[in-house]
GROMACS .gro file of C-alpha atoms in nm:
model
  300
    1MET     CA    1   5.664   0.703   0.787
    2PRO     CA    2   6.027   0.767   0.898
    3SER     CA    3   5.941   1.118   1.015
    4TYR     CA    4   5.637   0.983   1.203
    5THR     CA    5   5.854   0.724   1.382
    6ALA     CA    6   6.114   0.984   1.471
    7SER     CA    7   5.840   1.209   1.602
    8ASN     CA    8   5.705   0.929   1.822
    9ARG     CA    9   6.052   0.858   1.956
   10ASN     CA   10   6.105   1.224   2.037
   11THR     CA   11   5.770   1.238   2.212
   12ARG     CA   12   5.852   0.932   2.420
   13LEU     CA   13   6.194   1.074   2.505
   14VAL     CA   14   6.042   1.402   2.622
   15ALA     CA   15   5.780   1.216   2.825
   16ALA     CA   16   6.049   1.004   2.989
   17LYS     CA   17   6.248   1.315   3.080
   18VAL     CA   18   5.939   1.477   3.230
   19ILE     CA   19   5.865   1.166   3.437
   20LEU     CA   20   6.225   1.155   3.564
   21LEU     CA   21   6.209   1.523   3.649
   22VAL     CA   22   5.886   1.478   3.844
   23LEU     CA   23   6.028   1.178   4.029
   24GLY     CA   24   6.341   1.374   4.112
   25VAL     CA   25   6.143   1.666   4.250
   26PHE     CA   26   5.929   1.425   4.452
   27ALA     CA   27   6.240   1.256   4.595
   28ILE     CA   28   6.382   1.593   4.699
   29PHE     CA   29   6.051   1.682   4.864
   30ILE     CA   30   6.039   1.356   5.057
   31THR     CA   31   6.402   1.372   5.169
   32ILE     CA   32   6.447   1.743   5.238
   33LEU     CA   33   6.123   1.936   5.252
   34LEU     CA   34   5.891   1.694   5.428
   35PRO     CA   35   5.879   1.771   5.801
   36CYS     CA   36   6.035   1.484   5.995
   37THR     CA   37   5.729   1.415   6.207
   38TRP     CA   38   5.569   1.071   6.211
   39LEU     CA   39   5.204   1.138   6.142
   40GLN     CA   40   4.908   0.906   6.183
   41TYR     CA   41   4.911   0.792   5.823
   42SER     CA   42   5.060   0.463   5.706
   43LEU     CA   43   5.355   0.418   5.472
   44SER     CA   44   5.420   0.101   5.276
   45SER     CA   45   5.615  -0.153   5.478
   46THR     CA   46   5.945  -0.305   5.371
   47SER     CA   47   5.932  -0.672   5.463
   48LEU     CA   48   6.209  -0.789   5.689
   49GLY     CA   49   6.320  -1.046   5.434
   50ASN     CA   50   6.360  -0.791   5.156
   51PHE     CA   51   6.526  -0.546   5.389
   52ARG     CA   52   6.787  -0.805   5.483
   53LEU     CA   53   6.860  -0.860   5.117
   54ILE     CA   54   6.924  -0.486   5.090
   55LEU     CA   55   7.161  -0.507   5.386
   56TRP     CA   56   7.349  -0.800   5.236
   57ALA     CA   57   7.372  -0.638   4.894
   58ILE     CA   58   7.538  -0.332   5.043
   59HIS     CA   59   7.747  -0.478   5.324
   60GLY     CA   60   7.758  -0.854   5.276
   61LYS     CA   61   7.661  -1.115   5.533
   62GLY     CA   62   7.824  -1.095   5.874
   63ASN     CA   63   7.828  -1.273   6.207
   64ALA     CA   64   7.679  -1.151   6.530
   65GLY     CA   65   7.805  -0.822   6.663
   66GLN     CA   66   7.948  -0.787   7.013
   67ARG     CA   67   7.706  -0.898   7.279
   68GLY     CA   68   7.604  -0.710   7.589
   69ALA     CA   69   7.696  -0.356   7.478
   70ARG     CA   70   7.424  -0.106   7.555
   71VAL     CA   71   7.331   0.141   7.284
   72GLY     CA   72   7.418   0.494   7.386
   73GLY     CA   73   7.626   0.619   7.675
   74GLN     CA   74   7.787   0.391   7.924
   75GLY     CA   75   8.102   0.371   8.134
   76GLU     CA   76   8.233   0.556   8.436
   77GLY     CA   77   7.990   0.780   8.618
   78GLY     CA   78   8.105   1.133   8.697
   79ASP     CA   79   8.299   1.170   9.022
   80GLY     CA   80   8.149   0.857   9.175
   81LYS     CA   81   7.906   1.057   9.390
   82ARG     CA   82   7.655   1.189   9.141
   83GLN     CA   83   7.443   1.009   8.884
   84LYS     CA   84   7.529   1.107   8.527
   85VAL     CA   85   7.267   1.315   8.348
   86GLN     CA   86   7.058   1.130   8.092
   87LEU     CA   87   7.062   1.309   7.755
   88GLU     CA   88   6.879   1.148   7.465
   89ILE     CA   89   6.792   1.249   7.111
   90HIS     CA   90   6.520   1.089   6.898
   91ILE     CA   91   6.593   1.129   6.528
   92MET     CA   92   6.562   0.992   6.174
   93SER     CA   93   6.896   0.940   6.001
   94LYS     CA   94   6.795   1.112   5.675
   95CYS     CA   95   6.620   1.410   5.831
   96PRO     CA   96   6.762   1.764   5.790
   97ASP     CA   97   6.627   1.864   6.131
   98ALA     CA   98   6.831   1.582   6.285
   99ARG     CA   99   7.145   1.719   6.121
  100ASP     CA  100   7.079   2.072   6.248
  101CYS     CA  101   6.992   1.943   6.594
  102VAL     CA  102   7.310   1.739   6.625
  103GLU     CA  103   7.553   1.983   6.463
  104ASP     CA  104   7.419   2.307   6.608
  105LEU     CA  105   7.329   2.200   6.960
  106VAL     CA  106   7.373   1.847   7.092
  107PHE     CA  107   7.725   1.748   6.987
  108PRO     CA  108   7.875   2.092   7.063
  109ALA     CA  109   7.721   2.067   7.411
  110LEU     CA  110   7.867   1.721   7.459
  111GLY     CA  111   8.205   1.859   7.358
  112LYS     CA  112   8.188   2.105   7.647
  113LEU     CA  113   8.082   1.843   7.903
  114GLY     CA  114   8.207   1.495   7.827
  115PRO     CA  115   8.091   1.142   7.920
  116GLY     CA  116   8.194   1.186   8.284
  117MET     CA  117   7.888   1.405   8.327
  118VAL     CA  118   7.651   1.285   8.053
  119ASP     CA  119   7.501   0.946   7.967
  120PHE     CA  120   7.412   1.003   7.603
  121ARG     CA  121   7.174   0.796   7.395
  122MET     CA  122   7.069   0.817   7.031
  123SER     CA  123   6.724   0.669   6.956
  124PHE     CA  124   6.534   0.649   6.629
  125ILE     CA  125   6.180   0.713   6.512
  126GLY     CA  126   5.994   0.470   6.287
  127LYS     CA  127   5.763   0.171   6.304
  128THR     CA  128   5.760  -0.205   6.277
  129ALA     CA  129   5.465  -0.380   6.119
  130PRO     CA  130   5.318  -0.627   6.376
  131GLY     CA  131   5.188  -0.858   6.104
  132ASN     CA  132   5.504  -0.938   5.908
  133GLY     CA  133   5.786  -0.787   6.112
  134GLY     CA  134   5.845  -0.523   5.846
  135ILE     CA  135   6.041  -0.208   5.920
  136ILE     CA  136   5.892   0.127   5.819
  137CYS     CA  137   6.098   0.445   5.792
  138MET     CA  138   5.958   0.780   5.683
  139HIS     CA  139   6.232   0.845   5.426
  140GLY     CA  140   6.250   0.493   5.288
  141PRO     CA  141   6.467   0.178   5.326
  142GLY     CA  142   6.788   0.382   5.297
  143GLU     CA  143   6.696   0.560   5.617
  144CYS     CA  144   6.630   0.228   5.792
  145LEU     CA  145   6.980   0.115   5.699
  146GLY     CA  146   7.125   0.450   5.808
  147ASN     CA  147   6.955   0.411   6.146
  148VAL     CA  148   7.105   0.064   6.187
  149VAL     CA  149   7.454   0.190   6.102
  150HIS     CA  150   7.427   0.461   6.370
  151LEU     CA  151   7.301   0.213   6.629
  152CYS     CA  152   7.577  -0.036   6.555
  153GLY     CA  153   7.834   0.240   6.590
  154ALA     CA  154   7.687   0.336   6.928
  155LYS     CA  155   7.683  -0.027   7.043
  156LEU     CA  156   8.041  -0.104   6.943
  157TYR     CA  157   8.197   0.233   7.033
  158PRO     CA  158   7.995   0.362   7.330
  159TYR     CA  159   8.021   0.712   7.469
  160SER     CA  160   8.241   0.663   7.776
  161HIS     CA  161   8.519   0.851   7.949
  162ALA     CA  162   8.785   0.594   7.863
  163ALA     CA  163   8.677   0.580   7.497
  164GLU     CA  164   8.678   0.958   7.469
  165LYS     CA  165   9.040   0.972   7.590
  166GLN     CA  166   9.128   0.742   7.301
  167ASN     CA  167   8.900   0.935   7.064
  168THR     CA  168   8.713   0.615   6.978
  169THR     CA  169   8.348   0.694   7.063
  170PHE     CA  170   8.076   0.674   6.801
  171ILE     CA  171   8.015   1.051   6.816
  172GLN     CA  172   8.250   1.153   6.534
  173PHE     CA  173   8.132   0.861   6.320
  174SER     CA  174   7.766   0.955   6.364
  175GLN     CA  175   7.841   1.322   6.308
  176CYS     CA  176   7.995   1.237   5.971
  177LEU     CA  177   7.694   1.024   5.873
  178ILE     CA  178   7.447   1.294   5.973
  179HIS     CA  179   7.636   1.583   5.812
  180SER     CA  180   7.595   1.430   5.464
  181TYR     CA  181   7.288   1.219   5.537
  182GLU     CA  182   7.170   1.236   5.176
  183LYS     CA  183   7.456   0.996   5.083
  184LEU     CA  184   7.322   0.718   5.305
  185PRO     CA  185   7.333   0.421   5.257
  186ASP     CA  186   7.625   0.439   5.010
  187GLN     CA  187   7.894   0.193   5.120
  188PHE     CA  188   8.190   0.412   5.025
  189PHE     CA  189   8.042   0.702   5.220
  190ILE     CA  190   7.999   0.485   5.530
  191GLU     CA  191   8.356   0.355   5.494
  192ASP     CA  192   8.486   0.713   5.471
  193CYS     CA  193   8.292   0.807   5.786
  194ALA     CA  194   8.434   0.502   5.961
  195LYS     CA  195   8.785   0.621   5.881
  196GLU     CA  196   8.705   0.973   5.993
  197GLY     CA  197   8.545   0.848   6.313
  198LYS     CA  198   8.826   0.598   6.383
  199VAL     CA  199   8.589   0.301   6.396
  200ASP     CA  200   8.632  -0.039   6.231
  201PHE     CA  201   8.405  -0.067   5.929
  202GLN     CA  202   8.420  -0.446   5.935
  203LYS     CA  203   8.286  -0.453   6.291
  204ILE     CA  204   8.007  -0.215   6.191
  205ASN     CA  205   7.943  -0.439   5.893
  206LYS     CA  206   7.905  -0.751   6.108
  207CYS     CA  207   7.664  -0.579   6.345
  208VAL     CA  208   7.452  -0.439   6.061
  209SER     CA  209   7.429  -0.777   5.890
  210ASP     CA  210   7.369  -0.977   6.207
  211GLN     CA  211   7.019  -1.131   6.201
  212GLY     CA  212   7.032  -1.247   6.562
  213SER     CA  213   6.858  -1.114   6.870
  214GLU     CA  214   7.127  -0.852   6.929
  215GLY     CA  215   7.199  -0.762   6.567
  216GLY     CA  216   7.132  -0.439   6.383
  217ILE     CA  217   6.771  -0.509   6.289
  218GLU     CA  218   6.675  -0.592   6.647
  219LEU     CA  219   6.856  -0.283   6.773
  220LEU     CA  220   6.646  -0.075   6.537
  221LYS     CA  221   6.320  -0.244   6.637
  222SER     CA  222   6.394  -0.182   7.004
  223SER     CA  223   6.483   0.180   6.931
  224PHE     CA  224   6.158   0.232   6.738
  225LYS     CA  225   5.956   0.080   7.021
  226ARG     CA  226   6.130   0.299   7.276
  227SER     CA  227   6.042   0.618   7.087
  228GLU     CA  228   5.688   0.488   7.032
  229TYR     CA  229   5.648   0.408   7.401
  230LEU     CA  230   5.763   0.757   7.495
  231GLY     CA  231   5.518   0.909   7.245
  232ILE     CA  232   5.790   1.078   7.039
  233ARG     CA  233   5.717   1.130   6.671
  234THR     CA  234   5.925   1.432   6.570
  235SER     CA  235   6.288   1.428   6.459
  236CYS     CA  236   6.470   1.583   6.635
  237THR     CA  237   6.339   1.563   6.992
  238ILE     CA  238   6.585   1.619   7.278
  239ARG     CA  239   6.516   1.470   7.621
  240LEU     CA  240   6.706   1.572   7.932
  241ALA     CA  241   6.679   1.372   8.255
  242GLY     CA  242   6.370   1.195   8.121
  243GLN     CA  243   6.188   1.514   8.018
  244ARG     CA  244   6.145   1.674   7.677
  245ARG     CA  245   6.390   1.963   7.658
  246CYS     CA  246   6.373   2.089   7.299
  247ILE     CA  247   6.244   2.005   6.949
  248ARG     CA  248   6.385   2.089   6.607
  249ASP     CA  249   6.102   2.073   6.355
  250GLY     CA  250   6.069   2.217   6.005
  251GLY     CA  251   6.397   2.407   6.033
  252LYS     CA  252   6.298   2.582   6.357
  253TRP     CA  253   6.338   2.526   6.729
  254ARG     CA  254   6.026   2.494   6.943
  255ASP     CA  255   5.925   2.394   7.294
  256CYS     CA  256   6.275   2.483   7.416
  257GLU     CA  257   6.210   2.612   7.764
  258GLY     CA  258   6.541   2.753   7.880
  259GLY     CA  259   6.667   2.832   7.530
  260SER     CA  260   6.806   2.652   7.225
  261ARG     CA  261   7.168   2.770   7.233
  262VAL     CA  262   7.460   2.545   7.318
  263GLU     CA  263   7.527   2.739   7.638
  264ASP     CA  264   7.162   2.695   7.740
  265LEU     CA  265   7.176   2.317   7.712
  266VAL     CA  266   7.516   2.304   7.883
  267ARG     CA  267   7.381   2.516   8.170
  268ASP     CA  268   7.080   2.290   8.218
  269ILE     CA  269   7.287   1.972   8.209
  270LYS     CA  270   7.531   2.111   8.466
  271ALA     CA  271   7.243   2.218   8.690
  272GLU     CA  272   7.089   1.871   8.666
  273TYR     CA  273   7.424   1.707   8.736
  274HIS     CA  274   7.504   1.917   9.041
  275ARG     CA  275   7.166   1.845   9.190
  276GLY     CA  276   7.320   1.508   9.261
  277GLU     CA  277   7.040   1.349   9.462
  278ARG     CA  278   6.766   1.295   9.207
  279GLU     CA  279   6.624   0.947   9.158
  280VAL     CA  280   6.647   0.792   8.813
  281ASP     CA  281   6.408   0.528   8.684
  282GLU     CA  282   6.665   0.290   8.535
  283ASN     CA  283   6.409   0.100   8.326
  284GLU     CA  284   6.279   0.414   8.158
  285ALA     CA  285   6.603   0.607   8.124
  286LEU     CA  286   6.866   0.345   8.047
  287GLU     CA  287   6.728   0.021   7.909
  288PRO     CA  288   6.663  -0.006   7.532
  289TYR     CA  289   6.318  -0.144   7.609
  290ASP     CA  290   6.138  -0.373   7.846
  291GLU     CA  291   5.800  -0.548   7.856
  292ARG     CA  292   5.619  -0.219   7.911
  293TYR     CA  293   5.724  -0.103   7.564
  294GLU     CA  294   5.587  -0.420   7.408
  295GLU     CA  295   5.255  -0.385   7.589
  296ARG     CA  296   5.223  -0.022   7.487
  297TYR     CA  297   5.328  -0.099   7.130
  298GLU     CA  298   5.063  -0.368   7.091
  299GLU     CA  299   4.800  -0.098   7.130
  300TYR     CA  300   4.896   0.059   6.793
   0.00000   0.00000   0.00000
């Protein structure tokens, strides 16, 4: 009987190890190998109530973040004669293609141009469940929280000429988060990125935990609806002056008319900027979302 019991225990131990191994491989597949394209299938929804509990458990409750700040680029416009060029990326915060897109192309290009020429926006891809207000992210709740952290950073530390002079834009903060995206949503990791990016973690914390109309959750919902309205499902999609410029998908660049090198994107932005007389649809290019997004979203 003792040997039989020991044998059963060993069998259960081996089975448990196998299950953990399978779950680990599956997690790696979901996080790293799965193409970051939102397909037409449905993932299980995280209810808004439960998601808020996750936010509180990690960051604690906070008050409303600063009001009136627009997510993405804002501030002085070029030389006062030309409209700044709209550059936007649509990503998922735990997507390897987003990391490659940002580190290899977008942020290096911004470094060569600056906010005087570019109005930069970071938008996110995901869904909200119309029935219960749930938030759905391809790589799980941790990605939803990562998205919110990015958006709060962009809201509180916008990409502007004055902020860049003081080295206080959200760019460095977001770059840190994206570089080691697999660590999201670890609190210590986010705090380290806040220090590296010279942003106030407590302010980020308040924005993330804010349940009001301009808090982190609502920022994420608006961002999701914007990407949905524009028909963008693949992380990372780059839009220049309202048009799709390039896509990073499955570790490769595609649909990059004009090239996928930093100098190619810089050239195109400069050409767009020096055109100087184009008309920009402010509702489509600058606002987080308007009633058109809601009407389009209701169709899904």
